[in-house]
XYZ file of C-alpha atoms in Angstrom:
781
model
C -15.370 -14.977 -56.202
C -11.736 -15.880 -55.403
C -10.753 -19.507 -55.868
C -9.338 -21.208 -52.757
C -8.183 -24.793 -53.206
C -10.571 -27.449 -54.431
C -14.110 -26.153 -54.339
C -17.649 -27.251 -54.910
C -21.045 -25.596 -55.032
C -24.073 -27.069 -53.335
C -27.528 -26.772 -54.831
C -28.913 -25.765 -51.452
C -26.231 -23.107 -50.903
C -24.752 -21.132 -53.799
C -21.760 -19.994 -51.731
C -18.389 -21.430 -52.746
C -17.207 -24.178 -50.388
C -13.474 -24.920 -50.149
C -11.952 -28.341 -49.888
C -11.524 -27.848 -46.144
C -15.181 -27.117 -45.675
C -14.814 -23.348 -45.225
C -16.722 -20.803 -47.251
C -14.629 -18.479 -49.363
C -16.592 -15.494 -48.045
C -15.311 -16.342 -44.574
C -11.708 -16.569 -45.786
C -11.836 -13.263 -47.627
C -13.897 -11.280 -45.114
C -14.717 -13.431 -42.063
C -18.185 -12.793 -40.817
C -18.637 -11.318 -37.377
C -19.670 -13.655 -34.597
C -21.561 -12.731 -31.455
C -20.798 -13.752 -27.892
C -22.970 -15.027 -25.079
C -21.847 -16.191 -21.654
C -22.708 -18.960 -19.268
C -22.548 -17.252 -15.879
C -22.404 -18.601 -12.376
C -25.723 -18.960 -10.561
C -23.867 -19.327 -7.244
C -22.024 -16.764 -5.128
C -19.374 -19.347 -4.216
C -18.969 -22.849 -5.594
C -16.549 -25.372 -7.028
C -16.953 -26.343 -10.657
C -17.154 -30.125 -10.435
C -17.907 -30.851 -14.073
C -18.327 -28.891 -17.293
C -19.657 -30.417 -20.503
C -19.955 -28.251 -23.622
C -20.049 -30.809 -26.440
C -23.716 -30.161 -27.237
C -23.061 -26.413 -27.393
C -20.156 -26.918 -29.790
C -22.467 -28.828 -32.139
C -25.285 -26.284 -31.969
C -26.302 -24.460 -35.176
C -24.230 -21.399 -35.943
C -21.671 -21.927 -33.184
C -18.129 -20.950 -34.169
C -16.367 -21.593 -30.864
C -16.870 -22.452 -27.215
C -14.297 -21.087 -24.784
C -13.801 -22.495 -21.290
C -11.746 -21.210 -18.401
C -8.808 -23.516 -19.085
C -8.709 -22.527 -22.751
C -8.952 -18.824 -21.940
C -6.113 -19.146 -19.437
C -3.896 -20.373 -22.267
C -4.528 -17.166 -24.188
C -4.628 -14.524 -21.456
C -2.425 -13.983 -18.418
C -4.049 -13.686 -14.983
C -4.246 -10.161 -13.609
C -4.310 -8.744 -10.095
C -5.580 -5.237 -9.342
C -2.798 -4.204 -6.983
C -1.416 -0.683 -6.648
C 2.096 -0.788 -5.202
C 1.777 2.423 -3.199
C -1.005 0.776 -1.173
C 1.530 -1.185 0.816
C 0.478 -4.632 1.939
C -2.389 -4.884 -0.535
C -3.233 -8.348 -1.883
C -5.885 -9.970 -4.053
C -6.609 -13.159 -5.938
C -5.835 -13.595 -9.626
C -8.600 -12.775 -12.101
C -8.957 -14.609 -15.423
C -11.353 -14.092 -18.346
C -13.409 -17.125 -17.280
C -13.653 -18.930 -13.968
C -11.397 -21.961 -13.470
C -12.249 -24.498 -10.827
C -14.260 -22.124 -8.667
C -16.802 -19.319 -9.069
C -16.805 -16.450 -6.604
C -19.872 -14.323 -7.350
C -23.246 -14.661 -9.026
C -22.718 -13.632 -12.632
C -19.049 -14.581 -12.936
C -18.487 -15.782 -16.534
C -17.736 -19.489 -16.833
C -18.066 -20.267 -20.559
C -18.054 -17.955 -23.602
C -19.789 -18.974 -26.819
C -19.315 -17.338 -30.216
C -21.999 -17.902 -32.844
C -23.421 -16.418 -36.004
C -25.948 -14.397 -34.007
C -26.509 -13.453 -30.400
C -29.658 -15.573 -30.388
C -27.714 -18.616 -31.588
C -25.057 -18.001 -28.932
C -27.715 -17.670 -26.231
C -29.370 -20.900 -27.384
C -26.059 -22.744 -27.300
C -25.324 -21.417 -23.823
C -28.445 -23.219 -22.624
C -26.841 -26.499 -23.745
C -23.748 -26.155 -21.546
C -23.919 -28.443 -18.527
C -22.056 -27.196 -15.458
C -22.172 -29.101 -12.192
C -21.389 -26.980 -9.129
C -20.590 -27.864 -5.524
C -21.886 -24.888 -3.519
C -19.527 -23.458 -0.913
C -20.294 -21.149 2.020
C -20.529 -17.575 0.796
C -19.064 -14.551 2.550
C -21.506 -11.673 2.176
C -20.523 -9.015 4.710
C -17.282 -7.505 6.034
C -17.936 -8.852 9.524
C -18.523 -12.373 8.234
C -15.437 -12.153 6.031
C -13.169 -11.361 8.962
C -14.569 -13.801 11.510
C -12.165 -16.513 12.702
C -12.670 -19.561 10.526
C -14.507 -17.619 7.805
C -14.614 -19.319 4.393
C -11.664 -18.153 2.329
C -12.490 -16.650 -1.038
C -8.888 -17.164 -2.151
C -7.272 -19.843 -0.033
C -3.749 -18.901 -1.094
C -4.149 -15.460 0.532
C -4.777 -16.841 4.010
C -7.662 -14.480 4.848
C -10.220 -12.172 3.249
C -8.556 -8.882 4.179
C -7.388 -7.158 0.986
C -5.923 -4.030 2.532
C -5.811 -2.028 5.747
C -4.483 1.415 6.559
C -4.512 4.063 9.260
C -4.044 7.833 9.184
C -3.381 9.865 12.320
C -2.752 13.575 12.846
C -2.485 15.776 15.915
C -3.236 14.676 19.476
C -6.577 12.953 19.144
C -6.784 11.575 22.655
C -6.159 14.955 24.225
C -8.700 16.628 21.933
C -11.382 14.124 22.893
C -10.503 14.376 26.568
C -10.930 18.155 26.468
C -14.056 18.237 24.336
C -17.285 19.875 25.446
C -19.269 17.021 23.842
C -18.477 13.814 21.945
C -20.889 12.499 19.310
C -20.968 8.939 17.938
C -22.840 7.428 15.030
C -22.517 4.527 12.561
C -23.301 5.081 8.890
C -23.879 2.632 6.061
C -24.067 3.211 2.329
C -25.670 0.659 0.029
C -24.258 -0.655 -3.208
C -24.850 1.376 -6.356
C -23.919 0.905 -9.987
C -23.682 3.262 -12.957
C -26.567 2.213 -15.251
C -25.347 4.128 -18.332
C -27.769 4.389 -21.212
C -25.357 2.427 -23.398
C -24.225 -0.833 -21.769
C -20.675 -2.105 -21.998
C -19.711 -3.726 -25.271
C -16.966 -4.263 -27.813
C -16.007 -5.591 -31.210
C -12.574 -7.236 -31.386
C -10.820 -8.159 -34.630
C -7.498 -10.017 -34.744
C -5.299 -10.337 -37.822
C -3.167 -13.426 -37.247
C -0.861 -12.619 -40.175
C 0.387 -9.435 -38.505
C -0.669 -10.268 -34.935
C -2.576 -7.001 -34.919
C -5.602 -6.545 -32.681
C -8.203 -3.817 -33.187
C -10.859 -3.314 -30.529
C -13.823 -0.962 -30.782
C -14.968 -0.623 -27.192
C -17.206 1.501 -25.012
C -14.463 2.792 -22.722
C -13.208 5.992 -21.141
C -9.548 4.970 -21.353
C -8.346 3.822 -24.825
C -4.618 3.998 -24.120
C -4.961 2.112 -20.839
C -6.915 -0.605 -22.624
C -4.260 -0.753 -25.338
C -1.522 -1.320 -22.763
C -3.529 -3.847 -20.772
C -4.622 -5.937 -23.762
C -1.104 -6.012 -25.180
C 0.311 -7.169 -21.869
C -2.307 -9.766 -20.964
C -2.426 -11.343 -24.448
C 1.304 -11.146 -25.191
C 0.970 -8.757 -28.132
C 3.205 -5.900 -29.201
C 1.588 -2.749 -27.856
C 1.987 -0.891 -31.147
C 0.035 -3.710 -32.811
C -2.985 -3.115 -30.568
C -5.391 -0.398 -31.625
C -8.245 0.650 -29.359
C -11.051 2.815 -30.705
C -13.626 4.377 -28.392
C -16.302 6.129 -30.458
C -18.745 8.455 -28.730
C -19.672 6.567 -25.597
C -23.241 6.590 -24.313
C -22.498 7.345 -20.687
C -20.090 5.678 -18.298
C -19.938 7.352 -14.850
C -16.668 5.564 -14.131
C -17.784 1.990 -14.772
C -15.994 1.974 -18.136
C -12.490 2.630 -16.802
C -12.045 -0.979 -15.699
C -10.981 -4.263 -17.283
C -13.720 -6.881 -17.113
C -13.592 -10.649 -17.378
C -16.177 -10.764 -20.157
C -14.266 -8.178 -22.208
C -11.126 -10.299 -21.960
C -13.038 -13.446 -22.908
C -14.446 -11.766 -26.038
C -10.940 -10.652 -27.062
C -9.651 -14.177 -26.423
C -12.292 -15.498 -28.818
C -11.132 -13.022 -31.464
C -7.563 -14.296 -31.121
C -8.794 -17.867 -31.201
C -10.975 -17.440 -34.306
C -9.185 -14.733 -36.272
C -12.487 -13.060 -37.071
C -14.469 -10.143 -35.682
C -16.154 -10.889 -32.363
C -18.930 -8.749 -30.907
C -20.260 -8.671 -27.373
C -22.861 -6.271 -25.991
C -24.100 -6.644 -22.428
C -27.788 -7.048 -21.812
C -29.213 -4.909 -19.028
C -29.343 -7.949 -16.734
C -25.706 -8.752 -17.537
C -24.815 -5.165 -16.737
C -26.255 -5.441 -13.246
C -24.488 -8.780 -12.755
C -21.081 -7.755 -14.076
C -20.602 -3.961 -14.151
C -18.648 -2.848 -11.128
C -20.685 -1.854 -8.099
C -19.608 0.779 -5.594
C -20.298 2.539 -2.304
C -20.902 -0.451 0.022
C -19.237 0.836 3.177
C -19.818 1.069 6.892
C -18.292 3.980 8.832
C -18.237 4.292 12.579
C -17.404 7.847 13.566
C -16.777 9.873 16.738
C -16.541 13.649 16.654
C -15.362 15.942 19.446
C -16.733 19.491 19.566
C -16.205 22.611 21.622
C -19.085 24.480 23.254
C -19.206 26.966 20.362
C -19.611 24.172 17.804
C -16.005 24.074 16.640
C -15.146 20.527 15.593
C -11.863 19.621 17.246
C -11.234 15.944 16.534
C -12.528 12.912 14.680
C -12.080 9.170 14.968
C -13.385 6.828 12.290
C -13.341 3.185 11.333
C -14.166 2.357 7.730
C -15.087 -1.082 6.426
C -15.263 -1.339 2.637
C -16.598 -4.535 1.061
C -15.314 -4.950 -2.483
C -16.141 -8.341 -3.979
C -13.900 -11.358 -4.615
C -11.293 -9.641 -6.799
C -9.672 -6.242 -6.770
C -10.623 -4.515 -10.019
C -7.870 -4.382 -12.612
C -5.769 -2.299 -13.001
C -7.109 0.505 -10.772
C -7.802 -1.743 -7.788
C -10.780 -1.800 -5.453
C -9.115 -0.043 -2.523
C -9.212 3.510 -3.877
C -12.806 4.260 -2.842
C -12.135 3.301 0.765
C -8.858 5.200 0.627
C -10.689 8.291 -0.587
C -13.127 8.136 2.322
C -10.186 7.733 4.711
C -8.575 10.911 3.360
C -11.691 12.995 2.734
C -13.633 12.667 5.990
C -12.251 15.972 7.352
C -13.988 17.659 4.407
C -13.594 21.418 3.861
C -13.209 22.021 7.592
C -10.372 23.088 9.886
C -10.145 19.755 11.672
C -6.617 19.194 13.035
C -6.875 16.031 15.163
C -7.754 12.874 13.262
C -7.402 9.124 13.668
C -9.055 6.786 11.164
C -8.623 3.204 10.033
C -9.652 1.471 6.826
C -10.218 -2.219 6.183
C -10.963 -3.393 2.650
C -12.546 -6.825 2.644
C -13.300 -9.405 -0.050
C -16.763 -10.910 -0.317
C -18.810 -13.078 -2.694
C -20.596 -10.272 -4.516
C -19.902 -8.353 -7.718
C -16.572 -6.519 -7.728
C -16.711 -2.940 -6.497
C -14.439 -0.153 -7.644
C -14.352 3.421 -8.902
C -17.682 4.979 -9.788
C -18.621 8.637 -10.164
C -17.244 10.764 -7.289
C -15.246 7.863 -5.840
C -15.619 7.945 -2.050
C -16.589 11.618 -1.918
C -20.373 11.148 -1.395
C -19.755 8.721 1.463
C -17.290 10.974 3.270
C -19.411 14.087 2.735
C -22.597 12.420 3.985
C -20.887 11.252 7.183
C -19.175 14.525 8.039
C -22.091 16.760 7.071
C -24.520 14.625 9.089
C -22.310 14.881 12.144
C -22.154 18.671 11.801
C -25.945 18.854 11.731
C -26.157 16.550 14.766
C -23.809 18.852 16.695
C -25.743 21.937 15.596
C -29.060 20.489 16.823
C -27.535 19.515 20.140
C -25.913 22.923 20.720
C -28.839 24.957 19.422
C -26.940 26.343 16.442
C -28.258 26.949 12.963
C -26.749 24.425 10.516
C -25.362 27.274 8.432
C -23.706 28.872 11.439
C -21.846 25.738 12.512
C -20.391 25.527 9.033
C -19.275 29.151 9.105
C -17.374 28.411 12.301
C -15.546 25.401 10.848
C -14.965 26.003 7.142
C -11.468 26.792 5.894
C -11.126 30.574 5.555
C -9.966 32.365 2.374
C -6.701 33.535 3.916
C -5.765 29.957 4.880
C -5.240 28.703 1.308
C -3.342 26.671 0.349
C -4.555 24.586 3.266
C -3.136 21.190 4.231
C -5.783 18.936 5.749
C -5.238 16.544 8.632
C -4.894 13.731 6.099
C -2.264 15.524 4.016
C -4.479 16.721 1.169
C -3.477 20.185 -0.021
C -6.515 22.322 -0.821
C -4.911 24.564 -3.416
C -7.694 27.157 -3.636
C -11.409 27.546 -3.199
C -14.395 29.552 -2.097
C -15.598 27.512 0.865
C -17.056 30.363 2.905
C -18.211 32.323 -0.151
C -19.996 29.320 -1.639
C -21.990 28.829 1.554
C -22.959 32.487 1.747
C -23.930 32.548 -1.935
C -26.069 29.462 -1.401
C -27.892 30.947 1.566
C -28.581 34.073 -0.468
C -29.801 32.539 -3.751
C -31.828 29.822 -1.993
C -33.437 32.443 0.297
C -32.483 30.365 3.312
C -34.090 32.574 5.955
C -37.360 32.562 4.002
C -37.199 28.783 3.654
C -36.881 28.438 7.416
C -39.984 30.571 7.894
C -41.879 28.469 5.367
C -40.738 25.340 7.170
C -42.060 26.638 10.492
C -45.417 27.428 8.923
C -45.590 23.986 7.285
C -44.824 22.251 10.564
C -47.536 24.237 12.264
C -49.896 22.950 9.580
C -48.846 19.335 10.153
C -46.390 18.931 7.267
C -42.893 17.626 7.857
C -40.518 19.684 5.756
C -36.777 19.375 6.101
C -33.957 21.607 4.885
C -30.527 20.073 4.372
C -27.186 21.706 3.686
C -23.932 20.215 2.494
C -20.518 21.768 1.971
C -17.964 19.631 0.198
C -14.748 19.327 -1.733
C -14.002 17.318 -4.850
C -10.558 16.046 -5.791
C -10.067 16.642 -9.548
C -7.409 16.568 -12.233
C -4.943 14.180 -10.568
C -1.553 13.393 -12.022
C 0.625 10.297 -11.802
C 0.267 10.239 -8.011
C -3.095 8.534 -8.353
C -2.258 5.384 -10.319
C 1.013 5.627 -12.205
C 3.149 5.522 -9.078
C 1.379 2.280 -8.169
C 2.504 0.559 -11.349
C -0.770 0.799 -13.274
C -0.517 1.637 -17.015
C -2.646 4.745 -16.557
C -1.223 7.990 -17.820
C -1.350 11.031 -15.564
C -0.461 13.362 -18.437
C -2.597 14.295 -21.399
C -1.689 15.096 -24.982
C -3.293 17.421 -27.533
C -2.414 18.174 -31.149
C -3.903 21.202 -32.894
C -3.322 21.839 -36.592
C -4.442 24.278 -39.243
C -5.638 22.487 -42.369
C -5.056 23.785 -45.930
C -8.721 24.810 -45.983
C -8.221 27.114 -43.022
C -10.199 24.814 -40.717
C -8.689 23.554 -37.471
C -8.408 19.925 -36.365
C -7.617 18.891 -32.815
C -6.580 15.408 -31.713
C -7.008 14.914 -27.979
C -6.502 12.060 -25.537
C -9.480 12.798 -23.315
C -12.599 10.970 -24.385
C -16.245 11.923 -24.633
C -19.062 10.108 -22.846
C -21.731 12.702 -23.464
C -20.410 15.492 -21.270
C -19.669 17.782 -24.226
C -15.871 17.665 -24.053
C -15.381 18.275 -27.810
C -17.475 21.440 -27.581
C -15.562 22.821 -24.601
C -12.158 22.010 -26.105
C -13.311 23.476 -29.416
C -14.232 26.717 -27.654
C -10.780 26.960 -26.093
C -9.158 26.504 -29.490
C -11.518 28.921 -31.224
C -10.819 31.605 -28.621
C -7.043 31.197 -28.822
C -6.865 31.142 -32.639
C -9.602 33.653 -33.372
C -11.766 31.337 -35.472
C -15.414 30.360 -35.263
C -16.349 27.255 -33.313
C -17.755 25.771 -36.532
C -14.244 25.821 -37.998
C -12.896 23.491 -35.279
C -13.140 19.710 -35.322
C -12.123 17.787 -32.190
C -11.281 14.098 -32.588
C -10.558 11.616 -29.812
C -10.793 7.998 -28.778
C -8.421 6.269 -31.231
C -4.996 5.132 -30.034
C -3.706 5.057 -33.619
C -4.555 8.705 -34.138
C -4.486 10.803 -30.968
C -1.572 11.722 -28.690
C -0.967 9.453 -25.720
C -3.117 10.284 -22.732
C -4.935 8.979 -19.705
C -8.492 9.394 -20.973
C -11.393 10.641 -18.910
C -11.656 9.922 -15.187
C -11.465 11.788 -11.877
C -12.837 14.974 -13.477
C -9.566 15.485 -15.354
C -10.996 16.317 -18.770
C -10.725 20.092 -18.412
C -7.985 20.460 -15.774
C -5.537 18.264 -17.709
C -7.017 17.782 -21.191
C -8.262 21.365 -21.349
C -4.896 22.722 -20.250
C -3.044 20.585 -22.828
C -5.430 21.807 -25.538
C -5.043 25.435 -24.442
C -1.248 25.242 -24.586
C -1.289 23.440 -27.940
C -3.599 26.108 -29.370
C -1.299 28.833 -28.060
C 1.726 27.086 -29.578
C -0.063 26.899 -32.946
C -1.054 30.560 -32.653
C 2.624 31.454 -32.179
C 3.532 29.471 -35.317
C 0.803 31.218 -37.290
C 2.063 34.625 -36.135
C 5.658 33.867 -37.133
C 4.653 32.505 -40.527
C 2.261 35.388 -41.188
C 4.912 37.890 -40.142
C 7.289 36.496 -42.742
C 4.690 36.529 -45.495
C 3.407 39.999 -44.564
C 6.877 41.429 -43.891
C 6.038 42.411 -40.324
C 7.136 41.591 -36.797
C 5.527 38.508 -35.210
C 4.501 40.516 -32.137
C 2.491 42.818 -34.419
C 0.395 40.011 -35.855
C -3.141 39.740 -34.546
C -5.431 36.726 -34.960
C -9.180 37.129 -35.358
C -12.085 36.214 -37.606
C -10.011 33.450 -39.183
C -7.301 35.892 -40.315
C -3.785 36.917 -39.396
C -3.345 40.658 -39.842
C -0.921 43.393 -38.906
C -1.950 45.421 -35.871
C -3.167 48.860 -36.966
C -3.339 47.814 -40.625
C -6.285 45.437 -40.927
C -6.015 45.477 -44.717
C -2.582 43.857 -44.452
C -3.593 40.313 -43.624
C -4.076 36.758 -44.745
C -7.024 34.475 -44.242
C -6.084 31.234 -42.511
C -6.931 29.269 -45.657
C -4.614 31.373 -47.804
C -1.881 31.226 -45.174
C -2.195 27.450 -44.811
C -2.146 26.841 -48.560
C 0.999 28.900 -48.827
C 2.672 26.909 -46.064
C 1.591 23.559 -47.466
C 1.965 24.203 -51.217
C 4.425 27.122 -51.611
C 6.804 26.662 -48.696
C 9.566 28.345 -50.708
C 7.948 31.639 -49.691
C 8.679 30.987 -46.006
C 12.338 32.022 -46.163
C 13.643 29.078 -44.186
C 10.874 28.804 -41.597
C 9.610 25.317 -40.837
C 6.516 24.678 -43.002
C 4.451 23.496 -40.062
C 1.004 24.475 -38.900
C 0.711 21.887 -36.165
C 1.515 21.919 -32.472
C 1.469 19.116 -29.891
C 1.621 19.634 -26.152
C 1.646 17.071 -23.364
C 0.559 18.338 -19.977
C 0.402 17.036 -16.429
C -0.784 18.636 -13.227
C 2.363 19.982 -11.530
C 0.634 19.299 -8.208
C -0.950 16.063 -7.009
C -4.440 17.380 -7.871
C -6.716 20.394 -7.578
C -9.867 20.748 -5.496
C -13.299 21.863 -6.595
C -15.747 22.900 -3.864
C -19.437 23.603 -3.480
C -22.417 24.088 -1.204
C -25.841 22.524 -1.792
C -29.303 22.843 -0.265
C -32.228 20.451 -0.466
C -35.803 20.780 0.738
C -37.826 17.608 1.262
C -41.282 16.683 2.440
C -41.477 13.489 4.522
C -44.756 11.625 4.861
C -44.409 10.175 8.343
C -47.306 7.774 7.769
C -45.724 6.045 4.755
C -42.087 7.080 5.124
C -41.991 8.441 1.586
C -39.578 11.287 0.880
C -40.372 13.865 -1.786
C -37.716 16.344 -2.950
C -39.272 19.790 -3.326
C -36.339 22.078 -4.068
C -32.650 21.777 -4.839
C -30.125 24.612 -5.115
C -26.430 24.208 -5.868
C -23.468 26.563 -5.815
C -20.317 25.073 -7.309
C -16.826 26.392 -7.912
C -14.979 24.457 -10.613
C -12.444 27.141 -11.411
C -12.531 28.853 -14.781
C -15.759 27.957 -16.593
C -15.463 27.463 -20.344
C -19.080 26.625 -21.160
C -21.644 27.392 -18.424
C -24.347 25.269 -20.061
C -22.110 22.186 -20.117
C -21.049 22.742 -16.516
C -24.659 23.151 -15.448
C -25.501 19.900 -17.217
C -22.715 18.106 -15.411
C -23.695 19.502 -12.010
C -27.407 18.827 -12.485
C -26.799 15.327 -13.820
C -24.521 14.552 -10.903
C -27.121 15.838 -8.456
C -29.759 13.559 -9.969
C -27.392 10.607 -9.639
C -26.612 11.585 -6.057
C -30.298 11.926 -5.168
C -30.913 8.514 -6.726
C -28.242 6.965 -4.547
C -29.540 8.683 -1.439
C -33.179 7.666 -1.874
C -33.648 4.735 -4.236
C -30.690 3.057 -5.907
C -29.472 -0.145 -4.290
C -27.865 -3.336 -5.591
C -29.689 -5.536 -3.104
C -28.627 -9.103 -2.279
C -30.533 -11.749 -0.367
C -29.087 -13.876 2.422
C -27.970 -16.489 -0.114
C -25.880 -14.029 -2.132
C -28.321 -13.659 -5.026
C -28.573 -10.213 -6.608
C -32.233 -9.190 -6.440
C -31.996 -6.045 -8.556
C -31.182 -7.173 -12.091
C -33.751 -5.103 -13.997
C -34.799 -1.479 -14.047
C -38.052 -2.583 -12.435
C -36.064 -3.547 -9.339
C -33.141 -1.123 -9.384
C -34.866 2.229 -9.098
C -33.132 5.055 -10.938
C -34.669 8.520 -10.580
C -37.036 9.743 -13.263
C -38.104 13.235 -14.276
C -41.141 12.854 -12.041
C -38.913 12.345 -8.978
C -36.645 15.365 -9.400
C -37.637 19.018 -8.947
C -36.089 21.793 -11.047
C -32.427 22.119 -10.038
C -31.059 25.622 -9.602
C -27.317 25.860 -10.319
C -25.039 28.818 -9.577
C -21.324 29.218 -10.217
C -18.350 30.783 -8.525
C -14.978 30.861 -10.250
C -11.758 30.441 -8.270
C -9.128 29.496 -10.889
C -6.773 26.655 -10.038
C -3.515 28.503 -9.374
C -1.229 25.726 -10.591
C -2.974 24.771 -13.829
C -2.451 26.373 -17.230
C -6.080 27.216 -17.820
C -7.182 27.626 -14.213
C -9.726 24.863 -14.860
C -11.005 22.489 -12.188
C -13.181 19.427 -12.674
C -16.985 19.608 -12.649
C -18.131 16.079 -13.449
C -18.499 14.672 -9.951
C -19.382 17.601 -7.697
C -23.133 17.117 -7.961
C -22.869 13.464 -7.007
C -20.668 14.410 -4.049
C -22.928 17.023 -2.501
C -26.393 15.599 -3.115
C -26.523 12.574 -0.768
C -25.388 14.677 2.176
C -27.926 17.433 1.453
C -30.763 14.908 1.096
C -29.783 12.960 4.209
C -29.592 16.163 6.230
C -32.933 17.377 4.879
C -34.648 14.115 5.852
C -33.106 14.204 9.317
C -34.136 17.839 9.687
C -37.717 16.791 8.952
C -37.473 13.983 11.512
C -35.715 16.070 14.166
C -38.927 17.057 16.035
C -39.469 13.328 16.672
C -35.891 12.783 17.882
C -35.240 10.410 14.972
C -32.089 10.261 12.844
C -31.287 8.099 9.823
C -27.703 7.059 9.092
C -28.296 4.455 6.386
C -28.583 4.977 2.636
C -30.648 4.600 0.575
C -33.265 6.353 2.705
C -36.142 4.027 1.953
C -39.677 4.501 3.343
C -39.078 1.425 5.475
C -36.018 3.000 7.077
C -37.905 6.230 7.733
C -40.695 4.319 9.447
C -38.239 2.291 11.521
C -36.444 5.445 12.671
C -39.753 6.973 13.752
C -40.874 3.817 15.511
C -37.609 3.601 17.449
C -38.218 7.083 18.789
C -41.955 6.655 19.297
C -42.702 9.255 16.641
C -45.723 7.518 15.189
């Protein structure tokens, strides 16, 4: 036991106590403390009084952190992207100061010897609130005289934009028919198996911060934490071990994360915080809450000629940092034309603050909303004109010879199989047979519906997405591949793994390029002190960008191996072949070296290399040379609607997806199927529901209904492969396509079942209550 100053031992406690009343164990290896939060019970209120003295005296408590104290450690942040001109938002701090703006906003953070002790101390904090009027809907937020969530901003409008193309007025004036509907999408959240959490450790002597955190974006977190806490970026290390699911909610900076880090700086000891499931519902970002009014003009043959839309996106009191909360609405604004040849377009977007949990990017950002609106309108037109839903899509989809195709909103669809995917879907799903079965079921009194959806998915973006807006989010990705002295291969990659199998897919790429077994390849990621700088995993960029960087790094290493082997084998580099973990001379398989022997020579007997660099390592950084690349797909759902109860049962689901070159079909199928399940959940059950007072009603898995195995039929997945022409590996993203296509297919299937009654649903989730209301409006029951 080290001696620190004057010390005594107590009979009741054999630990050594220093003269300053601190245990030596704590000075040598400070024990970890655990964090609990006092959170706001009000959607909008002033903090009139806060008393934490009793909590500070509670057993096991190491520190109590208030908003004022946290503000002295951490700068305020605003989630503003500069290329969204005119955007504004209030400042966000680790803990509320003076005012709370949503139920669940952290007000006080308590660090104690155990989570239970911290929770007990939190009960002793006395906070007196003066409730203020809460703004809970976009309409209420924009009314004259509406309560201001941030008074300094002057209103509750965070951002507005408009996109126009073509001659919309003329197209509508000359249309055969004009169709109008209003759509709403309820709030969802990610519900990953592993909740958010971190351990932060600060060394005051070197001002070095290490954070183990469940995140998708280690390098972004490194940059953000260094900036907000005034630390040297190279002194901040972020480690993201294997993450138990994320779905986009772990790409953001949260108030409670910042408060836990502030406690680590304050205490100089490890600090741990893990969200409870209730805390997750109250603090994880929500998404999807939007209302879209849409008008579509169509010709007599079903050709869609023009679209008008107005989008209202409600995003909570703050814009998420650093990615902002305007991107989802912006995606809907740009994606409503879908995979169709729509040339005349006029749409507006208004992003509005409200007193609910912050909303921001979540799996398939904006895509499911846009697809559900556009696909529903196509089916409405088809019913009115007496066309089959498949036929109206054939008449409007972008044709193969039209690629690359520039949409009305300026998106460049680089490649795809839009028509082929639809035809493949109709074939493998036996569409004509399904229609016959549907007719027979209807004759027997059952209400079956068949829904189609065709969609696009923006994947693999570069700096155009965030970097140009000033956010510290890398659009490029780095990969290092090296041959070890043992002959094994190690790869260090910037993209992270949240359960989607990225290490396996990247390992396969490396194994194929170097001619080694997959077992010989180790892929490491998630540590800013170890891996090349990169953007992490988001927007389905793991394979398009990370996979391409890994491919090129493996090729660069293969070239090094060939040159080194050629020197050692006295041959030409172009005659060296790699396979089975060996480098051998073409036509003379006996003249070769195993990778282990080659690597040991390079590392230990470099004098034999005749001047060549003794290196068996290659690093490549890669960015998409274009803005992004587009995946596409076509899905079909069959549902059975009980018109007496309104219950919807999914009977069949078939998907055809084109994500470019497929590395591992099983992993892609898992991503597509998982996304479909998440999309079905959002369409039918999932909803972050609030009451009229701004209280979140769905804070447990008893209330927030995620789909179970009982709810989902077997999902049939088929693949097409149209390589991305501008990317090194031809890869496109696969992680979000299922979530994009499923809500539209389900919504269309339900409306197909209700069509004989003249009923149509435009609100999600499609609850039994909404089904019954739609039928009652049309007198269908």
